Tab-separated table of C-alpha atoms and ligand atoms in Angstrom:
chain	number	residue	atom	x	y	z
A	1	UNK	CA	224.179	-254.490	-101.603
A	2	UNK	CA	225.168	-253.084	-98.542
A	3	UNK	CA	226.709	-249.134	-98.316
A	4	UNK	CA	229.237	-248.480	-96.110
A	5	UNK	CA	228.209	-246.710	-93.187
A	6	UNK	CA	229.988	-243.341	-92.217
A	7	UNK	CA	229.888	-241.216	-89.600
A	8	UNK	CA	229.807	-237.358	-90.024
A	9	UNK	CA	230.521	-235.674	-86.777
A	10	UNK	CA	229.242	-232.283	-86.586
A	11	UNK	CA	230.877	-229.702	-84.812
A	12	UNK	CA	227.703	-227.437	-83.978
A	13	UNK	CA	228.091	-229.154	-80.629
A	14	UNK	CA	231.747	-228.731	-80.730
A	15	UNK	CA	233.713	-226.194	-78.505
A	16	UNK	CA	234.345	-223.397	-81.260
A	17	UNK	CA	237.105	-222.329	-79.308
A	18	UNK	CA	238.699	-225.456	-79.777
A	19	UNK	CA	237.334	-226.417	-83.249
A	20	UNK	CA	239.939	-228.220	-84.960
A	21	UNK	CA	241.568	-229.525	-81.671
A	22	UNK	CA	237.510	-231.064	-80.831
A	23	UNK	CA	237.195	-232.365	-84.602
A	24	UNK	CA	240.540	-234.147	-84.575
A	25	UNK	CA	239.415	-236.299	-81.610
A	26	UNK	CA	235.903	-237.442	-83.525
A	27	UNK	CA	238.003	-238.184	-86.581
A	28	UNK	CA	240.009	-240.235	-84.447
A	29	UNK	CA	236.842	-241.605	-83.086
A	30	UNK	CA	236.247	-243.326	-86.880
A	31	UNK	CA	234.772	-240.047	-87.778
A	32	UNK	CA	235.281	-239.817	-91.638
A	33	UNK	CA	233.735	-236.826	-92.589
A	34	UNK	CA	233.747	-233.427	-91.337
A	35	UNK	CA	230.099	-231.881	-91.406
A	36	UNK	CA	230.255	-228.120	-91.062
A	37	UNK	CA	226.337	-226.151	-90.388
A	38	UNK	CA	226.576	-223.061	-91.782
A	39	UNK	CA	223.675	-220.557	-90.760
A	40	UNK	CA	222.419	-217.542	-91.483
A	41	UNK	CA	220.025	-215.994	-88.745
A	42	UNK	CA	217.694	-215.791	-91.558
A	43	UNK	CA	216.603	-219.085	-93.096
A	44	UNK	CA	217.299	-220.424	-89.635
A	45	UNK	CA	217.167	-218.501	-86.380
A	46	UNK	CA	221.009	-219.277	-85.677
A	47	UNK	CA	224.283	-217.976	-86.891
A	48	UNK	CA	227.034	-220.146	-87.081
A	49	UNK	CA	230.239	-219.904	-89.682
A	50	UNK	CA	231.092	-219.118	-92.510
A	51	UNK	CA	234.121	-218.870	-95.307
A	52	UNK	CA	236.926	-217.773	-92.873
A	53	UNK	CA	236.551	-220.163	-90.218
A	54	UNK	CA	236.603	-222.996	-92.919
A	55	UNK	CA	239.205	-221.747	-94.290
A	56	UNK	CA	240.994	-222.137	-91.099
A	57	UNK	CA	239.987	-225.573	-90.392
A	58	UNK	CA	241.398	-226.580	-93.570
A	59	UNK	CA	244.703	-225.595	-92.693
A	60	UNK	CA	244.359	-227.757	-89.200
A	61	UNK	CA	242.802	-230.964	-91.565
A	62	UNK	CA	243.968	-230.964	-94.676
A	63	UNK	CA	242.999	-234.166	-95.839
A	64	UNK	CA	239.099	-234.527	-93.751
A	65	UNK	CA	236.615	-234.474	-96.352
A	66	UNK	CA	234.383	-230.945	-95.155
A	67	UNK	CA	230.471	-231.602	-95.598
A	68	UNK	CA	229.398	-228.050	-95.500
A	69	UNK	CA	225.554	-227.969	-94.836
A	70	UNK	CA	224.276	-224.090	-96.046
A	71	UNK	CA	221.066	-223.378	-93.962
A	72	UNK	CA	221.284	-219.890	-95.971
A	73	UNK	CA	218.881	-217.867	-97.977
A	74	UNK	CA	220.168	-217.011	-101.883
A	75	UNK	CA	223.450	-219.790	-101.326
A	76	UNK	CA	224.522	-219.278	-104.947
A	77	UNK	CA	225.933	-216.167	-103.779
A	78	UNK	CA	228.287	-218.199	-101.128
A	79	UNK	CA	228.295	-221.553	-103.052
A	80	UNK	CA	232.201	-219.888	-104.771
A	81	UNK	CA	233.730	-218.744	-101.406
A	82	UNK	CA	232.776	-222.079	-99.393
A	83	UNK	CA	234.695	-224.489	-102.310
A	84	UNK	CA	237.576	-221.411	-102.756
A	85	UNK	CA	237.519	-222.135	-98.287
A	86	UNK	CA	238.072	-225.792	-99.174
A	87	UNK	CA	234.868	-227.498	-98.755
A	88	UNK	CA	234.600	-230.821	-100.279
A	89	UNK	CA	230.881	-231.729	-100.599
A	90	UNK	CA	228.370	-228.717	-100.217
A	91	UNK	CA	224.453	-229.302	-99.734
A	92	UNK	CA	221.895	-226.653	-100.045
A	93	UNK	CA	218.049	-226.853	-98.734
A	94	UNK	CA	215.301	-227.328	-101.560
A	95	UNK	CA	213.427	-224.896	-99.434
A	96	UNK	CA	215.996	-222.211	-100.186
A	97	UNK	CA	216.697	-222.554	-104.087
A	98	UNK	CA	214.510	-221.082	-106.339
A	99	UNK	CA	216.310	-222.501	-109.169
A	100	UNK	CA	217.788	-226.051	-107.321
A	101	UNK	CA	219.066	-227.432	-110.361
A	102	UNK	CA	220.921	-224.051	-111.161
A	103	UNK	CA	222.173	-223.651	-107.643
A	104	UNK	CA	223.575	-228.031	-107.555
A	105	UNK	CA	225.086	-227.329	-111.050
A	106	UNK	CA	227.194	-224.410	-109.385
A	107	UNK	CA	228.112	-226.650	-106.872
A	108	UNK	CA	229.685	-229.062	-109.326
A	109	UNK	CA	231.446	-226.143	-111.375
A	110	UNK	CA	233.508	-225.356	-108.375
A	111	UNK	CA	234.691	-228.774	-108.094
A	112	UNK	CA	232.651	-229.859	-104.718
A	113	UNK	CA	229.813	-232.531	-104.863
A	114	UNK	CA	226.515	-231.354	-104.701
A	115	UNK	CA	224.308	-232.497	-101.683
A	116	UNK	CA	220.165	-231.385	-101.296
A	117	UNK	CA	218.862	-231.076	-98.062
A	118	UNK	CA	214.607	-231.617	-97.123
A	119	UNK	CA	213.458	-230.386	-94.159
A	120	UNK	CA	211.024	-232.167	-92.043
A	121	UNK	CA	207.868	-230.837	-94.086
A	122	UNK	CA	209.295	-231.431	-97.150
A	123	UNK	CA	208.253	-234.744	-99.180
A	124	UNK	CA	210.671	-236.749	-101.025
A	125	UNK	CA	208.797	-236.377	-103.908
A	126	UNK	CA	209.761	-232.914	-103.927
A	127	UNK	CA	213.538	-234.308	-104.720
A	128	UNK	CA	212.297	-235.920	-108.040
A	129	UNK	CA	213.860	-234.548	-110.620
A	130	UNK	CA	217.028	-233.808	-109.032
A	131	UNK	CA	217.695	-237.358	-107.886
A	132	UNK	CA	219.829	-237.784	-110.989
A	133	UNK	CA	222.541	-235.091	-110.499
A	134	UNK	CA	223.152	-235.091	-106.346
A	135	UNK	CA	225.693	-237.123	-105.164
A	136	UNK	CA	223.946	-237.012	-101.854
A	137	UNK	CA	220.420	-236.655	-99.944
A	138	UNK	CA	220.476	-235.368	-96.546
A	139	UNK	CA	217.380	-235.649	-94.720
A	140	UNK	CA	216.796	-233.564	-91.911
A	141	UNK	CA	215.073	-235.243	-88.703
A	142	UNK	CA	214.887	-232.249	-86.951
A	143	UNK	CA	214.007	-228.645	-88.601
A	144	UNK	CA	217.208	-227.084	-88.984
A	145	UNK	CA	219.106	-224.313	-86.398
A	146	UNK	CA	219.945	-226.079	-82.922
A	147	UNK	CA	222.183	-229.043	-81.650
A	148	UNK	CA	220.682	-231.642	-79.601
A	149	UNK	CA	216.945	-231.599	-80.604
A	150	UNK	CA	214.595	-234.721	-80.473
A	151	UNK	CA	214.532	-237.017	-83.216
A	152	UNK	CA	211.671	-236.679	-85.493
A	153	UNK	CA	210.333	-240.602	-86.617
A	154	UNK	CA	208.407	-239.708	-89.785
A	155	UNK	CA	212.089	-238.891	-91.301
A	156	UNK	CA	212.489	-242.447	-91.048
A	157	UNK	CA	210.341	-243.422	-93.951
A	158	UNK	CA	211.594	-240.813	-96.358
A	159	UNK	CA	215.000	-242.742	-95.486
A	160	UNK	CA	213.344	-245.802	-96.346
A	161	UNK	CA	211.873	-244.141	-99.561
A	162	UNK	CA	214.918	-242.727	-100.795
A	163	UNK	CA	216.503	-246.165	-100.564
A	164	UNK	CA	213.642	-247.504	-102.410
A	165	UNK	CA	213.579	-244.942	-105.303
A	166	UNK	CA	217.086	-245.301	-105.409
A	167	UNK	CA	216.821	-248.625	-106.109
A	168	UNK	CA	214.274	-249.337	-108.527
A	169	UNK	CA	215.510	-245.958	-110.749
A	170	UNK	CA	219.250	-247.350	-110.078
A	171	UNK	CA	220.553	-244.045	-109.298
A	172	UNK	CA	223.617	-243.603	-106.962
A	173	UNK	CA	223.111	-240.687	-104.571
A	174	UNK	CA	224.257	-241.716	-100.740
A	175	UNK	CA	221.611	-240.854	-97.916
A	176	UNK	CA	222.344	-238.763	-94.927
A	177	UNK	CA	220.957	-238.014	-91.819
A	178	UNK	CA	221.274	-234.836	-89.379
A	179	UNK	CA	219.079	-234.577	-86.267
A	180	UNK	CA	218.549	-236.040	-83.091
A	181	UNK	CA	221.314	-239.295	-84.374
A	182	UNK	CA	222.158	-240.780	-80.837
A	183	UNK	CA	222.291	-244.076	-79.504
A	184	UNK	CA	218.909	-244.897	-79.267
A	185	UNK	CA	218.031	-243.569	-82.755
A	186	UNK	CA	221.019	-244.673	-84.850
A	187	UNK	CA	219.578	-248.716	-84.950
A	188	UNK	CA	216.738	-247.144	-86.937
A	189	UNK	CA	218.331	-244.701	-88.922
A	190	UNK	CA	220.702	-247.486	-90.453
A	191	UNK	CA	218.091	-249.762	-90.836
A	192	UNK	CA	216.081	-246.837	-92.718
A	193	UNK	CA	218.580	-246.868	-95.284
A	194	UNK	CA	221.066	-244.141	-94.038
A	195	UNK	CA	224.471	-244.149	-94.468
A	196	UNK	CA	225.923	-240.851	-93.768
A	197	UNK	CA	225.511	-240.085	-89.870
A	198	UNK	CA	225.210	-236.674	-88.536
A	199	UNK	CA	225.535	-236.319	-85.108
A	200	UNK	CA	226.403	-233.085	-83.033
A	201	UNK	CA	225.325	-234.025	-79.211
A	202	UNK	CA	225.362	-237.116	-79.128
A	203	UNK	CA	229.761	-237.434	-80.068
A	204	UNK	CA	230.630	-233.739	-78.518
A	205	UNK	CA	227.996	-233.049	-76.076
A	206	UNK	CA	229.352	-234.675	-73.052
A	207	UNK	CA	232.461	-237.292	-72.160
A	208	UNK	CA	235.031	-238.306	-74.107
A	209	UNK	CA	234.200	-237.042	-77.631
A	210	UNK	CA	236.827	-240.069	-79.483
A	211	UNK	CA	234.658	-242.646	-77.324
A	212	UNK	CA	231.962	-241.100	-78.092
A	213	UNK	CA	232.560	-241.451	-81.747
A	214	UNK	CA	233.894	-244.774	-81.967
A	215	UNK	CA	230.707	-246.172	-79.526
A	216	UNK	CA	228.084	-244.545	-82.059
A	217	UNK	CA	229.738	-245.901	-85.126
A	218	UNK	CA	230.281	-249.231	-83.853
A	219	UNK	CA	226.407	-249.088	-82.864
A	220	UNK	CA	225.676	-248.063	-86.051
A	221	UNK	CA	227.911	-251.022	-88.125
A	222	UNK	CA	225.975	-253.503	-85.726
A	223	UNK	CA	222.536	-252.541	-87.026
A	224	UNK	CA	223.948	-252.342	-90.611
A	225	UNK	CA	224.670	-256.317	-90.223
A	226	UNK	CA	221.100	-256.650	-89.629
A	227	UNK	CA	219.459	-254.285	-92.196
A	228	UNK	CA	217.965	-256.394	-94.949
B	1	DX5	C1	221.010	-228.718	-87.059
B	1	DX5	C2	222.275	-229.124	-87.761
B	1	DX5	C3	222.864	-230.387	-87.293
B	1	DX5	C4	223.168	-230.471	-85.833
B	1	DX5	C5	222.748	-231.840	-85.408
B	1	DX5	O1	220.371	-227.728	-87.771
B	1	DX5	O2	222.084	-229.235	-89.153
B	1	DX5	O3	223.991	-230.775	-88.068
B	1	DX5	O4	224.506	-230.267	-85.490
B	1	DX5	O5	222.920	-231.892	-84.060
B	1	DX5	P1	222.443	-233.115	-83.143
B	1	DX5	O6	223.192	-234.331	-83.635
B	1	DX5	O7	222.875	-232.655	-81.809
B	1	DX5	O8	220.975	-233.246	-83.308
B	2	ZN	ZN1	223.737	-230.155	-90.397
């Protein structure tokens, strides 16, 4: 059964001083969900955003559907303030949660769908036992902190193996991608088993950001009508 494909432009490449003026434009692009990098400076070497500036965005969107990706050490202490900002779906890194299943049940509690996030060094397999209770998967094919880094290939068959597990233990979760998702990687990504598309550069890097948008997801339904 095929998933519908989505496209999840992320505003990491965006012009922050122009934020909700540069999202609107990739949501009119066929962008359908917002997906907001939150960072740190300590479990990546970036700082990004955090509560306030969602908080504003939400006022400018109300109805966009915010993907809030927390590349931060100890999230539980942030997981209340992102869904009181008005996040929508919020995904943490298995590489940051001591206690994942604790830290995806918070999630829930504050009314937000819980995502997990593996890096590029991080196996699948490590997702095992929480397959059951995330409502997505995000693999990340590039390790986490910078727009508009190469794609790495290898995330392709943990893609393909999510899609496979999900299968044969009929579970529901959706699978995302974030990294290096431009035209001449989103064929493969689709046809990994992907269905949620992150992509930074390649919709606000350079051009026309709508066009940019609407090209990438109309490459990506194209492969999708080939994926078996
Ligand atoms: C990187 C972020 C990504 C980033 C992707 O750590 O998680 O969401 O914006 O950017 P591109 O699409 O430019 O690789
Ligand atoms: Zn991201």
């Amino acid at each position: 059964m095929p998933k519908v494909i989505e496209l999840a432009p992320s505003v990491l490449s965006a012009n922050f001083a122009q934020l909700a003026v540069d999202a609107r434009a990739a949501l009119d692009g066929g962008g359908t969900v917002l997906h907001l990098d939150i960072m740190d400076g300590h479990f990546v070497p970036n700082i990004t955003i955090g509560p306030p500036v969602i908080a504003s965005l939400r006022k400018s969107l109300p109805g966009v559907t915010f993907d809030c990706h927390l590349m931060i050490e100890n999230p539980d202490q942030l997981i209340p303030a992102f869904a009181e900002a008005g996040a929508n779906w919020i995904s943490v890194h298995q590489e940051a949660c001591v206690h994942l299943d604790r830290s995806l049940h918070l999630i829930e509690s504050h009314g937000c769908k819980p995502g997990v996030v593996i890096n590029p060094a991080t196996p699948v397999e490590a997702l095992s036992e929480v397959l059951e209770i995330v409502h997505h998967v995000l693999v990340m094919s590039v390790n986490p902190g910078f727009g508009g880094q190469q794609f790495i290939p290898n995330s392709l068959n943990k893609m393909a193996a999510l899609a496979k597990i999900r299968k044969a233990r009929r579970l529901s979760f959706r699978i995302e991608v974030d990294g290096g998702v431009s035209h001449d990687t989103v064929a493969d990504v689709v046809r990994a088993g992907a269905e949620l598309l992150v992509a930074g550069n390649a919709v606000f890097g350079h051009g026309d950001i709508r066009q940019n948008a609407k090209k990438l997801l109309q490459a990506a339904r194209s492969a999708s009508l080939t994926r078996t």
